[in-house]
mmCIF file of C-alpha atoms in Angstrom:
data_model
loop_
_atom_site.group_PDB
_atom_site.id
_atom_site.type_symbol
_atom_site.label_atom_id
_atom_site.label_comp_id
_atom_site.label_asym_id
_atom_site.label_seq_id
_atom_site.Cartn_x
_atom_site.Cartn_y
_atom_site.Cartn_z
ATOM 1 C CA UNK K 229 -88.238 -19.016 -46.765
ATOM 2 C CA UNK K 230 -90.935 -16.000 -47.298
ATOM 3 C CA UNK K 231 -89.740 -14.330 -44.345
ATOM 4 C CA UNK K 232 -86.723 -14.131 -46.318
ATOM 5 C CA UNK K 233 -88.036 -13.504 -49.715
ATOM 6 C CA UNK K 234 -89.770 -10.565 -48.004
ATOM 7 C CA UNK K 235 -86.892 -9.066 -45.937
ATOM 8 C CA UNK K 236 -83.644 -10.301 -47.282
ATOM 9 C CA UNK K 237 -81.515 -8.487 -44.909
ATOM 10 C CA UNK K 238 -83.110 -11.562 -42.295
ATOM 11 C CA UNK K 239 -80.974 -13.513 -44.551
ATOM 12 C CA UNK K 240 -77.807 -12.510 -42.318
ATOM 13 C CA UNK K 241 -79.612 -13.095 -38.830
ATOM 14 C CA UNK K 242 -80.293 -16.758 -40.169
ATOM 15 C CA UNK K 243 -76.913 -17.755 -41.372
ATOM 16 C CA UNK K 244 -75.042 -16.224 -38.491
ATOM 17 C CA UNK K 245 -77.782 -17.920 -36.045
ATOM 18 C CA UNK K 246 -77.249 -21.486 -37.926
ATOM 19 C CA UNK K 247 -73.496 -21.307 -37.824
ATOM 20 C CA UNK K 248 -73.352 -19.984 -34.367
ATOM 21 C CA UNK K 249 -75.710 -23.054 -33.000
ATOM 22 C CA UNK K 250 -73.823 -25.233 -35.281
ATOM 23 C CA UNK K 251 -70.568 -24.480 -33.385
ATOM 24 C CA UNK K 252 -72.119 -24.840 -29.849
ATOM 25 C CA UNK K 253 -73.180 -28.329 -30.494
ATOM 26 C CA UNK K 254 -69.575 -29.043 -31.885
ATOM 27 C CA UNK K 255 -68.127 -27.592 -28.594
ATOM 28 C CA UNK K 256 -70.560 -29.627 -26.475
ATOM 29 C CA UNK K 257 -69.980 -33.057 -28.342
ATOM 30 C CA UNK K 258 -66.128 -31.977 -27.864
ATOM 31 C CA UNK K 259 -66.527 -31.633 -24.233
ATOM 32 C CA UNK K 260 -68.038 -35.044 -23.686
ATOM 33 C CA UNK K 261 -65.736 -36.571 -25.710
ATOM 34 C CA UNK K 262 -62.384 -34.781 -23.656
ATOM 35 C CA UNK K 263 -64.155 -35.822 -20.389
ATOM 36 C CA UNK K 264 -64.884 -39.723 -21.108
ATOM 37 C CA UNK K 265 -61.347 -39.610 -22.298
ATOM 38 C CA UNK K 266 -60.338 -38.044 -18.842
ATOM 39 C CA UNK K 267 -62.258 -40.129 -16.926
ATOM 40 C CA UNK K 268 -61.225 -43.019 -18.489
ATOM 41 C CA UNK K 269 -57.750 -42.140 -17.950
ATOM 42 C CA UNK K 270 -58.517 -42.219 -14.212
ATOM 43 C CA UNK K 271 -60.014 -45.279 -13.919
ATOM 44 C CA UNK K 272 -56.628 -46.403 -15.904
ATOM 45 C CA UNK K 273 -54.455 -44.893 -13.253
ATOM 46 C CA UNK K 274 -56.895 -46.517 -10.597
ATOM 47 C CA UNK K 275 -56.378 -50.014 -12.271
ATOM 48 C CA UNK K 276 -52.296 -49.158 -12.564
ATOM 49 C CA UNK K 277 -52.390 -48.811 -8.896
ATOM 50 C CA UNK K 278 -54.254 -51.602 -7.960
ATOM 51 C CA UNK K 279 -52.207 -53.289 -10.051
ATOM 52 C CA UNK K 280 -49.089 -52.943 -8.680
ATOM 53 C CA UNK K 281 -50.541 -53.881 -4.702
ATOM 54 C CA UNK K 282 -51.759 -56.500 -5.803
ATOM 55 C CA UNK K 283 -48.013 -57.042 -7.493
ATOM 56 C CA UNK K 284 -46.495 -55.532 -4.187
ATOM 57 C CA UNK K 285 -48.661 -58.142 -1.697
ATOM 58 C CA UNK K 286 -47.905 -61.019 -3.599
ATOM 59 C CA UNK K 287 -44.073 -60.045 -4.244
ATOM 60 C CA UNK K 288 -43.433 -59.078 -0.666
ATOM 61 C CA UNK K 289 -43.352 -62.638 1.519
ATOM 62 C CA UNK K 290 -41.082 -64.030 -1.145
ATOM 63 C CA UNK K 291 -38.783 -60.547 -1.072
ATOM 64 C CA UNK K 292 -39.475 -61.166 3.018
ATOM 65 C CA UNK K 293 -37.939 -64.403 3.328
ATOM 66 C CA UNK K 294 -34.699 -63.892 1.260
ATOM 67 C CA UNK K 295 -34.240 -61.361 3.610
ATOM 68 C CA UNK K 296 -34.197 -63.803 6.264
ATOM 69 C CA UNK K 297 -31.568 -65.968 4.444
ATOM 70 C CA UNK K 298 -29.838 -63.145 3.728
ATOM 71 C CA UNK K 299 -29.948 -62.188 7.748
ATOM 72 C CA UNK K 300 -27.026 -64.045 8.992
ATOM 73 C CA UNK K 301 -26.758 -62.890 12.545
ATOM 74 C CA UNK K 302 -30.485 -62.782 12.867
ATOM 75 C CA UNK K 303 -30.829 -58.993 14.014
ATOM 76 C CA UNK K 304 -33.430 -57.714 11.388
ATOM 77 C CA UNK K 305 -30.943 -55.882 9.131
ATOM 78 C CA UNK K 306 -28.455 -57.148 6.362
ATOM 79 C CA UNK K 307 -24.758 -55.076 5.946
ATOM 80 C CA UNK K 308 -23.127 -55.857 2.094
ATOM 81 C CA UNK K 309 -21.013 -59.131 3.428
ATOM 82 C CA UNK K 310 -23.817 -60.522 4.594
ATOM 83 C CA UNK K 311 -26.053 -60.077 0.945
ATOM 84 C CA UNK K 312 -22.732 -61.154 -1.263
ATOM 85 C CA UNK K 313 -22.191 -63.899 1.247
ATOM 86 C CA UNK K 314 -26.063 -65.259 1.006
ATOM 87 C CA UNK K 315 -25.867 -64.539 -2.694
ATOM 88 C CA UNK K 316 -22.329 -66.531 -3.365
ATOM 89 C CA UNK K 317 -23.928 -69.601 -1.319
ATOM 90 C CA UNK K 318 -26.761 -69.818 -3.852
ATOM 91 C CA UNK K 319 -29.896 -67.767 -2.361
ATOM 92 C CA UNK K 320 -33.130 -68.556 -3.735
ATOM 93 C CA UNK K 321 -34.258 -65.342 -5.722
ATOM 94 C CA UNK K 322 -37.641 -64.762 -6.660
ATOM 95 C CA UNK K 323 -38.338 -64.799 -10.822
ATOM 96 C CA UNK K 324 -39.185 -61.345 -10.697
ATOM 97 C CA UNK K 325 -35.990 -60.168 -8.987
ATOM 98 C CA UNK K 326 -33.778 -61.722 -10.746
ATOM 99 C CA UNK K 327 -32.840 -58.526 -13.568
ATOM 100 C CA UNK K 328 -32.010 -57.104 -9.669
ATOM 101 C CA UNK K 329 -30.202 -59.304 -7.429
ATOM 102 C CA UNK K 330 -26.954 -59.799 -8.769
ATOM 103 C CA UNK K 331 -23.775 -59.761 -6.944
ATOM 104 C CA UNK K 332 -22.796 -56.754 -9.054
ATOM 105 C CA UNK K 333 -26.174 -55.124 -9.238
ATOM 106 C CA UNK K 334 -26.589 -55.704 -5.171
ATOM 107 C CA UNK K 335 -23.159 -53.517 -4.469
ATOM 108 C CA UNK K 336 -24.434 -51.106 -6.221
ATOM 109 C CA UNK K 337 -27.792 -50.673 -5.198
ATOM 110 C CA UNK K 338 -26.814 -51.311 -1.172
ATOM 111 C CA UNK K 339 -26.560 -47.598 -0.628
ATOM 112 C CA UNK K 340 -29.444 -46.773 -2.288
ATOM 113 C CA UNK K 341 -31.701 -49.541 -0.481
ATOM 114 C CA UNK K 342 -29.937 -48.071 2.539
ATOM 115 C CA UNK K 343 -32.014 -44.963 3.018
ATOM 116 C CA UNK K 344 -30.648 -44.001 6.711
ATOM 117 C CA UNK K 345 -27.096 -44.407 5.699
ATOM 118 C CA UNK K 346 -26.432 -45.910 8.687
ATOM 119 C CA UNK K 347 -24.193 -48.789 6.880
ATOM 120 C CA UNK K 348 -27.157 -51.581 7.229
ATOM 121 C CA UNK K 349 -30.687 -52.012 5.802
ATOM 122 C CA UNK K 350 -33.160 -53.004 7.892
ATOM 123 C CA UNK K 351 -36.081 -55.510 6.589
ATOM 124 C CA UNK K 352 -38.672 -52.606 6.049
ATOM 125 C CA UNK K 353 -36.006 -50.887 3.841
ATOM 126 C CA UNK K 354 -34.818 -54.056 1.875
ATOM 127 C CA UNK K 355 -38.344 -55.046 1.188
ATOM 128 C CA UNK K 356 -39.543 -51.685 0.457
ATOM 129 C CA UNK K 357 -37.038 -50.912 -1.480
ATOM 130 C CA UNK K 358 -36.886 -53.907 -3.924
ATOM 131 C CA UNK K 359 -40.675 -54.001 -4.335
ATOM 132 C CA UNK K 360 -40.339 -50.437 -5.982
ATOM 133 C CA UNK K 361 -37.468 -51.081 -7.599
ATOM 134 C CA UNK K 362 -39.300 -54.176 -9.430
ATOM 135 C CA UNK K 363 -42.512 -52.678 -9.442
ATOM 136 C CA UNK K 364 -41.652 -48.495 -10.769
ATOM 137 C CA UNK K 365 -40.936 -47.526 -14.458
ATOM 138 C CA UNK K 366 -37.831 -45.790 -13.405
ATOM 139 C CA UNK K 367 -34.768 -47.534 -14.667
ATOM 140 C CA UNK K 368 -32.636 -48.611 -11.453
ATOM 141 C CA UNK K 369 -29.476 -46.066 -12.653
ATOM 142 C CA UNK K 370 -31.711 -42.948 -12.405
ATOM 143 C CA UNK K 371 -32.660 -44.546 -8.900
ATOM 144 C CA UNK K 372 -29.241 -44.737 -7.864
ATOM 145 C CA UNK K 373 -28.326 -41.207 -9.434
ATOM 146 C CA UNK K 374 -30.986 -39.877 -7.550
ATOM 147 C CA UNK K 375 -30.071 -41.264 -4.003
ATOM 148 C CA UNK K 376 -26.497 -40.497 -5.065
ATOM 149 C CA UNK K 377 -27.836 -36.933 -5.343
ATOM 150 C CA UNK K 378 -29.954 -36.867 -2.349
ATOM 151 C CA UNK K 379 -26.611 -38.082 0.035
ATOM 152 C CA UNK K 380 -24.584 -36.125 -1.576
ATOM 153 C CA UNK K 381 -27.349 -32.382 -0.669
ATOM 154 C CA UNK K 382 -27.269 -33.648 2.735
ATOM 155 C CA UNK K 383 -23.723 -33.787 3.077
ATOM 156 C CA UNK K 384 -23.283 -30.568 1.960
ATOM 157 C CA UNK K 385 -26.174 -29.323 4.238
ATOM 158 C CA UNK K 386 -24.231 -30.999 7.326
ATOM 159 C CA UNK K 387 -20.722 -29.360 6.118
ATOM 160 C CA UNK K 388 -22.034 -25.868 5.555
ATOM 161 C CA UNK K 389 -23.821 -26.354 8.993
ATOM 162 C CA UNK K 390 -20.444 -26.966 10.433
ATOM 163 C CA UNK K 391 -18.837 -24.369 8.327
ATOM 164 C CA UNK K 392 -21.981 -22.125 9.788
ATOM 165 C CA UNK K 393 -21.083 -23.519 13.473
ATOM 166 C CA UNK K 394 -17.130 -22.958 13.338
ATOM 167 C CA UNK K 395 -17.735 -19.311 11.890
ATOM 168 C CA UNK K 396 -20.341 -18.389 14.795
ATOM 169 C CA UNK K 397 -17.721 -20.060 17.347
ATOM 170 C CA UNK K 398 -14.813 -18.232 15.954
ATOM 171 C CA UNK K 399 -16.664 -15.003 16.107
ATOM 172 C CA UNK K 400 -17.242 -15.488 19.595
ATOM 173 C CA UNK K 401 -14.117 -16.685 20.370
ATOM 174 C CA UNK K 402 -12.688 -13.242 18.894
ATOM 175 C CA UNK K 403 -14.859 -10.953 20.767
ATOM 176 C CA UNK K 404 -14.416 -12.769 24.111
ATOM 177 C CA UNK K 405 -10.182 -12.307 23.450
ATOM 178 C CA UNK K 406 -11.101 -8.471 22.942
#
């Protein structure tokens, strides 16, 4: 230290130098550290997914052929009498469905397997629709609650559409009687 011992003021320069490369190398170290941890959460999200199609490919020719038990009529879609029929005469149901298919459980979750509302689901929908319900963290009530939700903003939509319609007709109406 004679370059000190000579000009203490130096003394300063040093210390602020030392500390100031000393905090550098911490940040560095800390990014490397924060981006194998984000890149290791990736590669956990990549194995998640491939996880669950591998789950989905080997769950969906068993969820498949109940549906073709469960097809009375043969004509690619299932209505409710047809499921709590299948499912009083002792369908098959795959281990990993059974928390799901339950007579009970089934009545409920018919309208929200049922994404068209048309009254039936159709194979894609029933096999879709069971895969994710077996295969996503979601409990199956906040599932229902949200296609509860999601009927219930289109009705609205299609009755203030026909509130919107009979208003524009009535208008109409009232000038053309003027």
């Amino acid at each position: 230290f004679p370059l000190i011992a000579q000009r203490p003021a130096l003394s300063i320069y040093f210390g602020c130098l030392i500390l100031l490369v000393s905090l550098a190398l911490m940040n560095l170290i800390t990014a490397l550290v924060v981006e194998d941890a984000i890149s290791r959460t990736r590669m956990d999200d990549e194995m998640v997914a491939i996880y669950h199609k591998r789950q989905m490919r080997a769950l969906k020719p068993s969820v498949e052929a109940m549906f073709q038990l469960m097809d009375e009529d043969e004509d690619g879609s299932v209505v409710l009498d047809e499921v709590i029929n299948a499912l009083r005469q002792g369908l098959h149901v795959p281990r990993a469905l059974h928390d799901f298919v339950t007579e009970e459980r089934m009545v409920d979750l018919f309208d929200a397997l049922d994404e068209d509302n048309s009254g039936q689901i159709s194979k894609d929908e029933f096999v879709q629709g069971m895969c994710n319900l077996v295969l996503q963290d979601t409990p199956v009530e906040t599932t229902q609650m949200l296609h509860m939700l999601r009927s219930a903003l289109a009705r609205l939509a299609r009755m203030e559409q026909l509130i919107h319609d009979g208003v524009a007709d009535a208008s109409v109406h009232t000038r053309t009687c003027k």
